[in-house]
mmCIF file of C-alpha atoms in Angstrom:
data_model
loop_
_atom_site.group_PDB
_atom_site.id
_atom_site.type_symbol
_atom_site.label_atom_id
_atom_site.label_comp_id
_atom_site.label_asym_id
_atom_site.label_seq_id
_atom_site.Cartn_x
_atom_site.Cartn_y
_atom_site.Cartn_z
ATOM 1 C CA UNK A 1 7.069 -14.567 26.785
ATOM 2 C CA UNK A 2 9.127 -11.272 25.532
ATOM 3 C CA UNK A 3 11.713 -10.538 28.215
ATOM 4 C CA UNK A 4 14.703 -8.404 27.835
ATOM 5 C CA UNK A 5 16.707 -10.924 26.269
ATOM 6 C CA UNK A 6 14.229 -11.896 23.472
ATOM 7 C CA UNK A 7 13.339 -8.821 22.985
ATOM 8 C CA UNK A 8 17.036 -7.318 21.824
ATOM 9 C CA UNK A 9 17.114 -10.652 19.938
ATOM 10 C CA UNK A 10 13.827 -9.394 17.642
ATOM 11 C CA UNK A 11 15.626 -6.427 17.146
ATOM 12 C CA UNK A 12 18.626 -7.455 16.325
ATOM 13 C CA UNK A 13 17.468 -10.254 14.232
ATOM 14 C CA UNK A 14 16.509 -7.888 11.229
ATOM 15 C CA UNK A 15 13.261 -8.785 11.118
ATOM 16 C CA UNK A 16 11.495 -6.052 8.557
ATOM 17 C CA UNK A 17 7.722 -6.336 10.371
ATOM 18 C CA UNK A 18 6.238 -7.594 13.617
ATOM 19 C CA UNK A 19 2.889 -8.269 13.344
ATOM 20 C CA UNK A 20 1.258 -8.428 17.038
ATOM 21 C CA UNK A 21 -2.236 -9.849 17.524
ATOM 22 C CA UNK A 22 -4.113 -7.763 19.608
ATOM 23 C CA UNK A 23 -8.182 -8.228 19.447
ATOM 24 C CA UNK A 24 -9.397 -6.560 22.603
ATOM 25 C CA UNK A 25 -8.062 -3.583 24.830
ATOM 26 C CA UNK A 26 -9.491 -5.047 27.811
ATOM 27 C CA UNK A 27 -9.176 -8.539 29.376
ATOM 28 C CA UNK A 28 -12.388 -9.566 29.220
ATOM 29 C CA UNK A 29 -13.100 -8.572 25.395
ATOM 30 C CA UNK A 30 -9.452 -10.018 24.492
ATOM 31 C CA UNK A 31 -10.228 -13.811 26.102
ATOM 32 C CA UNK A 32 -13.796 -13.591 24.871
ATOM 33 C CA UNK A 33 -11.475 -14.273 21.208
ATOM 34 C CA UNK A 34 -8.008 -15.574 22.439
ATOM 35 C CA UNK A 35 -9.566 -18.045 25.223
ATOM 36 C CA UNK A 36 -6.819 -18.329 27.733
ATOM 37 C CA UNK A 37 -4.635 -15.785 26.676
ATOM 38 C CA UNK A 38 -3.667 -12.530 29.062
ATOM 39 C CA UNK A 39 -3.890 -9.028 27.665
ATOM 40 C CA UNK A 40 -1.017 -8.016 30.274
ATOM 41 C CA UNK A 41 1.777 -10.148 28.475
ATOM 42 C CA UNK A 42 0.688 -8.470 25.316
ATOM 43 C CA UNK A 43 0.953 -5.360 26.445
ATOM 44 C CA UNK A 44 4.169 -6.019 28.265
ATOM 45 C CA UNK A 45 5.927 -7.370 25.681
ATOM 46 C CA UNK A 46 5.091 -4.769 23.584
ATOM 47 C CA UNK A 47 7.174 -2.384 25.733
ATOM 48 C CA UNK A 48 9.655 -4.810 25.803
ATOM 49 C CA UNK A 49 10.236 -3.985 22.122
ATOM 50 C CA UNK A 50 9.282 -0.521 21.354
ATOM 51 C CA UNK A 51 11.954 -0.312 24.374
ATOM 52 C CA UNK A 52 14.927 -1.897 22.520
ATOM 53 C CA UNK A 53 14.377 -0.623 19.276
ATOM 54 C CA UNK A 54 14.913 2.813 20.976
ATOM 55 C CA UNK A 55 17.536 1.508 22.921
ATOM 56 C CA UNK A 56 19.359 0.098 19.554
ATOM 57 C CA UNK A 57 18.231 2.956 17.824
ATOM 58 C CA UNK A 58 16.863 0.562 15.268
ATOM 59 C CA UNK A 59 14.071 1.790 12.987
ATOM 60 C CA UNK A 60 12.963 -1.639 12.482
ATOM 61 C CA UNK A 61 10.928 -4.165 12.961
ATOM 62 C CA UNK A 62 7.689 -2.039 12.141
ATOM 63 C CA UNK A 63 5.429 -3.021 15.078
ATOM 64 C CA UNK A 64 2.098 -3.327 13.512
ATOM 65 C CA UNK A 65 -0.931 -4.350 15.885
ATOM 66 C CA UNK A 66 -3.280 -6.215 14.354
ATOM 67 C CA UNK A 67 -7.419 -6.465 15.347
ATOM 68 C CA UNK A 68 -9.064 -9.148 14.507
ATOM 69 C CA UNK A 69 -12.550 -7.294 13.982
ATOM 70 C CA UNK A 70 -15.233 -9.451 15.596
ATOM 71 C CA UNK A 71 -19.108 -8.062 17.431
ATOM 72 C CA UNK A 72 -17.713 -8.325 20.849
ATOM 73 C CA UNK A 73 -14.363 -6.238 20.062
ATOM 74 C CA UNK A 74 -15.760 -3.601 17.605
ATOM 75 C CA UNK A 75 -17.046 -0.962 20.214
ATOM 76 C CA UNK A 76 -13.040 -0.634 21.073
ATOM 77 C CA UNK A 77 -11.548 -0.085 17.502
ATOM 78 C CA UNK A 78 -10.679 3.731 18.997
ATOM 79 C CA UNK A 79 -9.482 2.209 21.949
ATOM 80 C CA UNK A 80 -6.877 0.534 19.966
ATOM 81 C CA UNK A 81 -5.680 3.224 18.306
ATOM 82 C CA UNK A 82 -4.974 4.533 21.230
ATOM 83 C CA UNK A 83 -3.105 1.830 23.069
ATOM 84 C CA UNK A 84 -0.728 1.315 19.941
ATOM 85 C CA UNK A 85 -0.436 5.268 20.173
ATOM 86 C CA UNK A 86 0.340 5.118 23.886
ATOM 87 C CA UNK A 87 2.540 2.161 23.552
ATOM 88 C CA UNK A 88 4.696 3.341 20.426
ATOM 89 C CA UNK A 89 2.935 0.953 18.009
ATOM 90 C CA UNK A 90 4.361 1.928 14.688
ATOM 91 C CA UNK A 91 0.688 1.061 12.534
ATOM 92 C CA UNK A 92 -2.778 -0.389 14.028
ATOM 93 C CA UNK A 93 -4.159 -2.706 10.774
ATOM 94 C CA UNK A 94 -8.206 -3.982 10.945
ATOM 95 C CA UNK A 95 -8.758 -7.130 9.573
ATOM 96 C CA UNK A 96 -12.068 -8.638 8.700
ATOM 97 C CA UNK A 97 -12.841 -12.001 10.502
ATOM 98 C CA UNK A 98 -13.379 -15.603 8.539
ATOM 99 C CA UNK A 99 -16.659 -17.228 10.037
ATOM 100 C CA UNK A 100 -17.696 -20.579 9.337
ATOM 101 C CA UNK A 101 -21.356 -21.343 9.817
ATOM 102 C CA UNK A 102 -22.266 -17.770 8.574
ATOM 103 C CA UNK A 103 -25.531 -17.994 6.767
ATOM 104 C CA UNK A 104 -27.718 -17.843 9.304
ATOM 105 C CA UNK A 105 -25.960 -15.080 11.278
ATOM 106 C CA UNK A 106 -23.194 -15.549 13.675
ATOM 107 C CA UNK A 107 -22.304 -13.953 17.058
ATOM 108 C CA UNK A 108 -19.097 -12.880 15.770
ATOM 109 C CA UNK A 109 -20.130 -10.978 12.789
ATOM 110 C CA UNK A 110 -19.448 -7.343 13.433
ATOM 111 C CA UNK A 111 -23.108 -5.313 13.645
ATOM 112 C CA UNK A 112 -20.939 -2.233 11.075
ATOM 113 C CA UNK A 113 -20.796 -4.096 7.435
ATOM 114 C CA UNK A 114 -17.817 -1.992 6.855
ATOM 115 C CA UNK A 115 -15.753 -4.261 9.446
ATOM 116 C CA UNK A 116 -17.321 -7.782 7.862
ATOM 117 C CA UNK A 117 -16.849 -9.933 5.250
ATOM 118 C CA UNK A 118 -20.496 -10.500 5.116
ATOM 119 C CA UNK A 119 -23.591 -8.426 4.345
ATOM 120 C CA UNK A 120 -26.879 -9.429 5.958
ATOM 121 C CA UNK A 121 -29.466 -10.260 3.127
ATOM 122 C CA UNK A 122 -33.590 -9.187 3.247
ATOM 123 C CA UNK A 123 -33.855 -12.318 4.332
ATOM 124 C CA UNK A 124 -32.012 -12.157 7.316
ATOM 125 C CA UNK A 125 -29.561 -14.470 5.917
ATOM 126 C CA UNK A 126 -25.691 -13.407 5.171
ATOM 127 C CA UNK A 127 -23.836 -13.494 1.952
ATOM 128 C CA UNK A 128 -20.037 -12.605 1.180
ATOM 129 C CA UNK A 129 -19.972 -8.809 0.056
ATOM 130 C CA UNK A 130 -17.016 -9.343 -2.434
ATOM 131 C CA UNK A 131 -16.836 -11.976 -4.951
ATOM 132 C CA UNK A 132 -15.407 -15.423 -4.300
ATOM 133 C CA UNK A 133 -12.432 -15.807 -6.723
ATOM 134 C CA UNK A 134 -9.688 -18.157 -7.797
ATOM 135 C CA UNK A 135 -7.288 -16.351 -6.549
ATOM 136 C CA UNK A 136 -5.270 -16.382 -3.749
ATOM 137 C CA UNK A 137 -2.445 -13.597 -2.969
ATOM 138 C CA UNK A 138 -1.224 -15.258 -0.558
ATOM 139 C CA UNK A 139 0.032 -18.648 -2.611
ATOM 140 C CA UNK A 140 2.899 -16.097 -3.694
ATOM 141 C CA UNK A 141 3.614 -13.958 -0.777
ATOM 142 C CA UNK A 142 4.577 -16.012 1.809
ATOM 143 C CA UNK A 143 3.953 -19.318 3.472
ATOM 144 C CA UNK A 144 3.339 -20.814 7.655
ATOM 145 C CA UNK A 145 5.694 -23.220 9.104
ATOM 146 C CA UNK A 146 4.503 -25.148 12.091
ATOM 147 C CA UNK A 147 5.970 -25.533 15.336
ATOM 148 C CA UNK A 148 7.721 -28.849 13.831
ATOM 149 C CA UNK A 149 9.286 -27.605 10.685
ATOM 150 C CA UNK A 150 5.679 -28.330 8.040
ATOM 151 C CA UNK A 151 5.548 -26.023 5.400
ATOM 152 C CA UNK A 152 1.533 -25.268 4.444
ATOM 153 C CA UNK A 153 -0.156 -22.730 2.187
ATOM 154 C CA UNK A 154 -1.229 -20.297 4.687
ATOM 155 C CA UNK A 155 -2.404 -19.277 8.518
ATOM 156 C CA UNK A 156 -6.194 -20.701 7.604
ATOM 157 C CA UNK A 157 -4.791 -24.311 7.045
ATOM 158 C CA UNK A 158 -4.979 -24.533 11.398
ATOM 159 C CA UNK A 159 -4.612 -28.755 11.107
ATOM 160 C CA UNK A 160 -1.691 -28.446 8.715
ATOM 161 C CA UNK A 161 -3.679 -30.812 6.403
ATOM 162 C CA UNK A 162 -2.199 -29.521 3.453
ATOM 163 C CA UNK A 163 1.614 -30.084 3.913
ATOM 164 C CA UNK A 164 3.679 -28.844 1.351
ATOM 165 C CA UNK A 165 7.549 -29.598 2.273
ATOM 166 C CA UNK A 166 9.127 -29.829 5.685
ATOM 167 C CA UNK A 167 12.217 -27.423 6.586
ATOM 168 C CA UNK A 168 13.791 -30.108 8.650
ATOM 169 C CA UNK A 169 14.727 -32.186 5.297
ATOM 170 C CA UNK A 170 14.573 -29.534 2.502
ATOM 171 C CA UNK A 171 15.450 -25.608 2.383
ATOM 172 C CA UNK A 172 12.770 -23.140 1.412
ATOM 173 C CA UNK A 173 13.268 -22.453 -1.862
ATOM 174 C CA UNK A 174 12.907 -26.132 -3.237
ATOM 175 C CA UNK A 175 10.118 -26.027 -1.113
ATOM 176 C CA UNK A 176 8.841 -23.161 -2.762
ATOM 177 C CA UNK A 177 9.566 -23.876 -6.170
ATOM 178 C CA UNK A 178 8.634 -27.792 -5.855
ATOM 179 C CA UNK A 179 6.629 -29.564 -8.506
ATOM 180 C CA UNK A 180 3.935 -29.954 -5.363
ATOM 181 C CA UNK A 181 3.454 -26.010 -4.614
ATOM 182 C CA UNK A 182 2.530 -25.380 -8.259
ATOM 183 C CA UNK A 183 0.361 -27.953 -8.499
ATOM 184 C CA UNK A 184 -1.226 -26.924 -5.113
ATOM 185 C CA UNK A 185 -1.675 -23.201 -6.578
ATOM 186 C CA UNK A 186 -2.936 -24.269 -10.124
ATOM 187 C CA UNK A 187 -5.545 -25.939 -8.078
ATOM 188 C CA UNK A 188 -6.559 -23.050 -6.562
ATOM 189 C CA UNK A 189 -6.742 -21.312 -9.515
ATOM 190 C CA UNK A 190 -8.887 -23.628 -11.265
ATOM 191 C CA UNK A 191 -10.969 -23.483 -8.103
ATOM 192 C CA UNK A 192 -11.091 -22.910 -4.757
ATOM 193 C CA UNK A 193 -13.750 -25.323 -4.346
ATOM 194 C CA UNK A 194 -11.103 -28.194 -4.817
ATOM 195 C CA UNK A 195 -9.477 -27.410 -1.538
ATOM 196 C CA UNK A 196 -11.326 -27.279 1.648
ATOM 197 C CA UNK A 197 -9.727 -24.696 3.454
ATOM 198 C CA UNK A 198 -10.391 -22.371 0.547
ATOM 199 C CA UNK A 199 -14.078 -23.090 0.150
ATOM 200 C CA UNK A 200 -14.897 -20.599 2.850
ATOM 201 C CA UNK A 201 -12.286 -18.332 2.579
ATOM 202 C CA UNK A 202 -12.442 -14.753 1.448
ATOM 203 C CA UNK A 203 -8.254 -13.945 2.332
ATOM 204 C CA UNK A 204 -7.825 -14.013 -1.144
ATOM 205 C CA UNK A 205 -9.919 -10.977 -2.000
ATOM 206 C CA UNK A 206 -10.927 -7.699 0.545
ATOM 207 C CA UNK A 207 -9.947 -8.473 3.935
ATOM 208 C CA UNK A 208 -8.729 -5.426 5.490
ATOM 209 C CA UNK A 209 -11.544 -3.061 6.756
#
């Protein structure tokens, strides 16, 4: 939980961007997505920070709050606006949601197209709306380290099944640089059909709405 004290610590960290998930403006719409979370601590330690940065006179981190689009949330995209607004949010970003069993329709598919991945076919089954690529921005921008040190490819690898160094033994830029990475991104590139976290994974195209 943001307090005070870790909340002058983000700040004076020099941390560039704060990205805070934020994917309902009301309690009930929020743990309809984030089961068991509270809206309140959100909201608080949001203030925490816009709070400190004033009081440091800091013009970073850029707070961005990020909305996970999904059908019970999308009725409050203005609402969110105006809660990062209200708050002192620097930037409110929409993402498109992943869905896995999405051919047959899914209760978190967004009823606007413009906030989906997925387009609903004369059929009445869905499709992706951009093309499935071999490509993959994120194998060069950046990287998710577990709560235990595990290096992996990227937020959508939730198991960390595809380990790719560990920051308790090695530094990041072997890590980065390793013989395993590259292998791990030419397979990718070759297709994403070779690694199952990517088989159903749009990130690398179109995912901001």
């Amino acid at each position: 939980y943001i307090n005070d004290e870790k909340a002058k610590e983000i700040i004076d960290s020099g941390l560039d961007r704060l990205i805070i998930s934020i994917d309902g403006t009301t309690q009930s719409t929020y743990q309809s997505y984030r089961v068991g979370g509270k809206l309140q601590k959100v909201i608080d330690g949001t203030k925490k920070v816009v709070e400190w940065k004033k009081k440091l006179n800091s013009n970073t981190p850029h707070i961005i709050y990020q909305f996970l689009v999904v059908k019970p949330n999308e009725h409050q995209i203005s609402d969110v606006y105006a809660l990062a607004n209200e708050l002192g949010v620097d930037e409110v970003k929409l993402k498109t949601a992943q869905v896995y069993d999405y051919k047959n329709g899914n209760e978190l598919i967004p009823e606007n197209e413009k906030y989906s991945r997925y387009k609903k076919e004369k059929d009445g089954t869905y499709s992706y709306k951009n093309k499935m690529s071999n490509q993959c921005w994120r194998m060069w921008q950046g990287s998710v380290v577990t709560f235990d040190g595990k290096l992996v490819p990227c937020c959508f690898d939730k198991d960390a099944e595809n380990q790719l160094g560990d920051l308790q033994t090695d530094n990041l830029e072997q890590v980065w640089n390793s013989e395993e990475y590259k292998n791990f991104r030419t397979k990718l590139l070759d297709s994403r059909d070779n690694i199952e976290i990517c088989k159903n994974c749009s990130e690398g195209t179109k995912v901001w709405a």
